[in-house]
Amino acid sequence: MPETAPETVPDAALQPSQSRTRRVMDHVTQLIARRELEAGEKLPSIRRCAAALSVSPSTVVEAYDRLVAQGVIYARRGAGFFVSDTAALRPRSLPQIDTARARDIDPLWVSRQSLDADVAAHKPGCGWLPADWMPTEAMRRALRGLARADDPLLAYYGSAKGEVALRNLLSRRFATQGLAAEPAQILLTASGSQAIDLICRLLLSQGDTVLVDDPCYFNFQALLRAHRIKLVSVPYTPEGPDIAAFEAALKTHRPRLYITNSALHNPTGATMSAQVAHRVLSLASAHDLTVIEDDIFAEFEPDLSPRLAALDGLQRVIRIGSFSKTLSASARCGFIAAHPDWIEALVDLQVATNFGGPSPLVVALIDSVLSDGSYHKHMEALRLRLAKRRREVARKLSGRGIVPWVQPRGGFYLWCELPDGVDAAEVARHALARDLVLAPGNVFSAAQNKAGFMRFNVSQMGTPEGFARLGEALQAARP
Amino acid sequence: MPETAPETVPDAALQPSQSRTRRVMDHVTQLIARRELEAGEKLPSIRRCAAALSVSPSTVVEAYDRLVAQGVIYARRGAGFFVSDTAALRPRSLPQIDTARARDIDPLWVSRQSLDADVAAHKPGCGWLPADWMPTEAMRRALRGLARADDPLLAYYGSAKGEVALRNLLSRRFATQGLAAEPAQILLTASGSQAIDLICRLLLSQGDTVLVDDPCYFNFQALLRAHRIKLVSVPYTPEGPDIAAFEAALKTHRPRLYITNSALHNPTGATMSAQVAHRVLSLASAHDLTVIEDDIFAEFEPDLSPRLAALDGLQRVIRIGSFSKTLSASARCGFIAAHPDWIEALVDLQVATNFGGPSPLVVALIDSVLSDGSYHKHMEALRLRLAKRRREVARKLSGRGIVPWVQPRGGFYLWCELPDGVDAAEVARHALARDLVLAPGNVFSAAQNKAGFMRFNVSQMGTPEGFARLGEALQAARP
């Protein structure tokens, strides 16, 4: 949401009586804005205001109470309501540096652009589905259910590992994927990124090296930089990391951790083959390497591909994930499944740094949606919809000389090579000027050798307008 | 919630049709539990199951779908439903070490005990109000409103700094407290602890020293230990930190940060005087010290006491806080108000480590409750209720030789000295055996010289049963 968005309670939430209250509130704030009422001045009495606006006195009472809650006015017992002296306290406007646009195209660039883009922007660079592709009806049902939940769920911090119902559900889901993990081995976290962050805090010390794929999810790089950790990357092939380079990196750099997506790898959409998965684990074992498998795209696969965590039995692989891609990114919650020895230490760390994990309310919401019979039908339909969209977008992009590196078996990303000599960062800059947020290749590349690539989110490319702007940006960037 | 709690969707959320669905689900899981249906076996057809349980076929469809969602059964197109092979995958039960009880009484002890205590436990050691003292009715209204919100709020990550409506509200609230902070200077975080954690990550380097009060909130210590930071403490007096000791610590240890609660200090309930606040800021300026003012108990004050952030104008003081104490601890959200120079870097850091801050759904919920006219009336009533309870509990404790160190002007803590020679940790161990969670003095003390003190949460001491158990534990611990 842009900084200048008008501040409102969502209108969808308004009852008729609430919209009358809103009208009275707007009336008062306008009087103040027009300086017809200044700081310290008394507001019209309840009765007078009610008569003037043809509403009931109780509506005015409600409106004045809300304005008190907002600090716009204050009450003096027996004397009435007065305008707060807040305007005087406000500093003059800060210089409006458009920090998001001014910044270099670094691994945080796409995140900041996508998160804060104008609602009108097209975002083929972002990492999420359009809202109307998400199971929002099931969420609405779950929210109505939560409104009837017991007081403790609404009020308390929740248990240190996260509510057991969702951990039970995850344990059962993992079992169907061949991964044995007791609920006690599962920790709910504030987000998928937070899950990786906690593991890094537990396992890494200054001077340690971490291995990532090239290309890899840009936020792995941003996160590891925040840890001031040495980062080494190995080339990613359509079957997983290049095994010769992987082995050489283990020998040369002795990394403590390897972070990857084994299925529907971000950004390429490729999936690790069984043979590569086995080789990765053998090498990890020989070189005492711990692996974080970020399985955030798991549910987008048409059928289950080999998983490092399942092959390894959670000995040296740690599974992490979240619900942001398939259920809701607004319901922040991630998880860690790991060897029991690590879990207790991770719980302590999360209590120390966040006093627990996700909101228990959000956990109950997620549990409720996942247990809703409609959810797996929604996912089935979504997989089909995405398969169709991937084909369409791949065809349209190819027609513009933008060629997919692999045809992914699921998910919403296409990792594409741009026409010869076109620099993706240059395209992204021209696109941003046209309110089109793109994800240029080098934000994914620790080695900075993906200048000719771009990641496209096919779900965000449903209209000709986006393609038109892309075409213009591409034209503007041609050497 | 204990690990063994049965897994259920909150029953309050059930409609009649849902409880029929639940009955079918229970029937199937019982068949599996009794081994009348084993892995790979086919379930009764929809029609047969419906007839057997006298429910409609659509109820059975719904129940089977949910069991598929839970991984208990799976569907084969055209062939029916089958029992999943998950039991075989489950490892044998892990050894049930009661890690929480076995651990040493360290700064994480109270958190872990309180968060994971049995529902039947009494918790005068915990840091929150009973659920029925919280504004849960306003939360229910807000949740019903959210169920009608637009899709984007339900689906998307939200803006990098956190939704602007709540930042506007905080900005206005700060203004009424004499603190000028533009919404752009405010960052919403996943929690109050996360707020401090982010600041520590931004400002501290290995080898740095941080100053805290003795006693101080135990989680400040846990958090700083997670940062592997040197911790120095200064004695806290009823007017704030001992200024001579504070100055000496600045000269000797050159700390980078000082973390404190200036009003309703945790655990003592004391409030910094204007004179001490001024001296602290002068010394901070002379020694280039940054101050984190954790203002989480702000709303419990009967009237506003001096605040470091307001006196300093957010130059070297950073204000943090959350809504956990007065609105809901289940709605995880904190905030940082700081000099604009720091905010952009903090936003980047939060994106890198958590891909943003709190759940936008939760932010909308908080905004909605705070803007609800009932909220400030709730707080007024709560302050009166707490004042009465503080007096009652102080009287009862004094009668047992447990004497408050100060009589706080607000909040729910009483920091008390135990009878001569009684060790608080010993009392806490005996209490835990009686399902009574206490907060012994040394968990708050970096210097470990508060063995004779205990923090009591008066809101959790409403029944004679708690006092009886406390009396027993005290008796058992007498030397």
CSV table of N, CA, C and O in Angstrom, one decimal, chain A residues 42-43 65 67 78 105 138 144 158 168 172 185 212 227 241 324 329 369 390-391 403-405 469:
chain,number,residue,atom,x,y,z
A,42,LYS,N,-13.6,23.4,21.8
A,42,LYS,CA,-14.6,22.5,22.2
A,42,LYS,C,-15.4,22.0,21.0
A,42,LYS,O,-15.8,22.8,20.2
A,43,LEU,N,-15.7,20.7,21.0
A,43,LEU,CA,-16.6,20.2,19.9
A,43,LEU,C,-18.0,20.5,20.2
A,43,LEU,O,-18.4,20.8,21.4
A,65,ASP,N,-16.2,8.8,20.7
A,65,ASP,CA,-15.4,7.8,21.4
A,65,ASP,C,-14.3,7.3,20.5
A,65,ASP,O,-13.2,7.1,21.0
A,67,LEU,N,-13.0,8.8,18.0
A,67,LEU,CA,-12.0,9.9,17.7
A,67,LEU,C,-11.1,10.0,18.9
A,67,LEU,O,-9.9,10.4,18.8
A,78,GLY,N,-17.2,16.0,32.4
A,78,GLY,CA,-18.2,17.0,32.7
A,78,GLY,C,-18.1,18.3,31.8
A,78,GLY,O,-19.0,19.1,31.9
A,105,ILE,N,19.7,-2.3,-7.7
A,105,ILE,CA,19.0,-3.5,-7.9
A,105,ILE,C,19.9,-4.6,-7.2
A,105,ILE,O,20.8,-5.2,-7.8
A,138,ALA,N,-12.8,-19.9,1.9
A,138,ALA,CA,-12.5,-20.8,3.1
A,138,ALA,C,-11.9,-19.9,4.2
A,138,ALA,O,-12.2,-20.2,5.4
A,144,ARG,N,-15.0,-16.4,10.4
A,144,ARG,CA,-16.3,-16.4,11.2
A,144,ARG,C,-16.3,-17.4,12.3
A,144,ARG,O,-16.8,-17.1,13.4
A,158,GLY,N,-0.1,-18.5,23.4
A,158,GLY,CA,0.0,-19.8,22.7
A,158,GLY,C,1.2,-20.5,23.2
A,158,GLY,O,2.1,-19.9,23.8
A,168,ASN,N,0.2,-31.4,14.4
A,168,ASN,CA,-0.3,-32.8,14.1
A,168,ASN,C,-0.7,-32.9,12.6
A,168,ASN,O,-0.4,-33.9,12.0
A,172,ARG,N,1.0,-35.5,9.9
A,172,ARG,CA,0.3,-36.4,9.0
A,172,ARG,C,0.6,-36.2,7.6
A,172,ARG,O,0.8,-37.1,6.8
A,185,GLN,N,8.6,-32.8,16.8
A,185,GLN,CA,9.8,-32.4,16.0
A,185,GLN,C,9.5,-31.2,15.1
A,185,GLN,O,10.3,-30.9,14.2
A,212,VAL,N,24.7,-21.9,-1.6
A,212,VAL,CA,23.4,-21.7,-2.2
A,212,VAL,C,23.5,-22.1,-3.7
A,212,VAL,O,24.6,-22.2,-4.2
A,227,HIS,N,23.4,-12.0,8.1
A,227,HIS,CA,24.2,-12.8,9.1
A,227,HIS,C,25.7,-12.6,8.9
A,227,HIS,O,26.4,-13.2,9.7
A,241,PRO,N,21.6,-29.1,-8.3
A,241,PRO,CA,22.9,-28.5,-8.4
A,241,PRO,C,23.9,-29.3,-9.2
A,241,PRO,O,23.8,-30.6,-9.2
A,324,SER,N,2.3,-19.4,2.6
A,324,SER,CA,2.1,-18.2,1.9
A,324,SER,C,1.8,-18.3,0.5
A,324,SER,O,1.1,-17.4,-0.1
A,329,ALA,N,-0.7,-15.3,2.2
A,329,ALA,CA,0.6,-14.6,2.6
A,329,ALA,C,0.3,-13.6,3.7
A,329,ALA,O,1.2,-13.2,4.4
A,369,VAL,N,-8.6,-23.8,7.6
A,369,VAL,CA,-8.6,-23.8,6.1
A,369,VAL,C,-8.1,-25.1,5.6
A,369,VAL,O,-8.7,-25.7,4.7
A,390,ARG,N,0.9,-21.5,-17.5
A,390,ARG,CA,2.3,-21.6,-17.8
A,390,ARG,C,2.5,-21.8,-19.3
A,390,ARG,O,3.4,-21.2,-19.9
A,391,ARG,N,1.7,-22.7,-19.9
A,391,ARG,CA,1.8,-22.9,-21.4
A,391,ARG,C,1.5,-21.6,-22.2
A,391,ARG,O,2.3,-21.3,-23.1
A,403,VAL,N,12.9,-16.8,-23.8
A,403,VAL,CA,12.7,-18.3,-23.9
A,403,VAL,C,12.9,-19.0,-22.5
A,403,VAL,O,13.9,-18.8,-21.9
A,404,PRO,N,11.9,-19.8,-22.1
A,404,PRO,CA,12.0,-20.5,-20.9
A,404,PRO,C,13.2,-21.5,-20.9
A,404,PRO,O,13.4,-22.2,-21.8
A,405,TRP,N,13.9,-21.5,-19.8
A,405,TRP,CA,15.1,-22.3,-19.6
A,405,TRP,C,14.7,-23.8,-19.4
A,405,TRP,O,15.3,-24.7,-19.9
A,469,ARG,N,3.4,-3.4,-21.7
A,469,ARG,CA,4.4,-2.7,-20.9
A,469,ARG,C,5.8,-3.4,-21.0
A,469,ARG,O,6.8,-2.7,-21.1
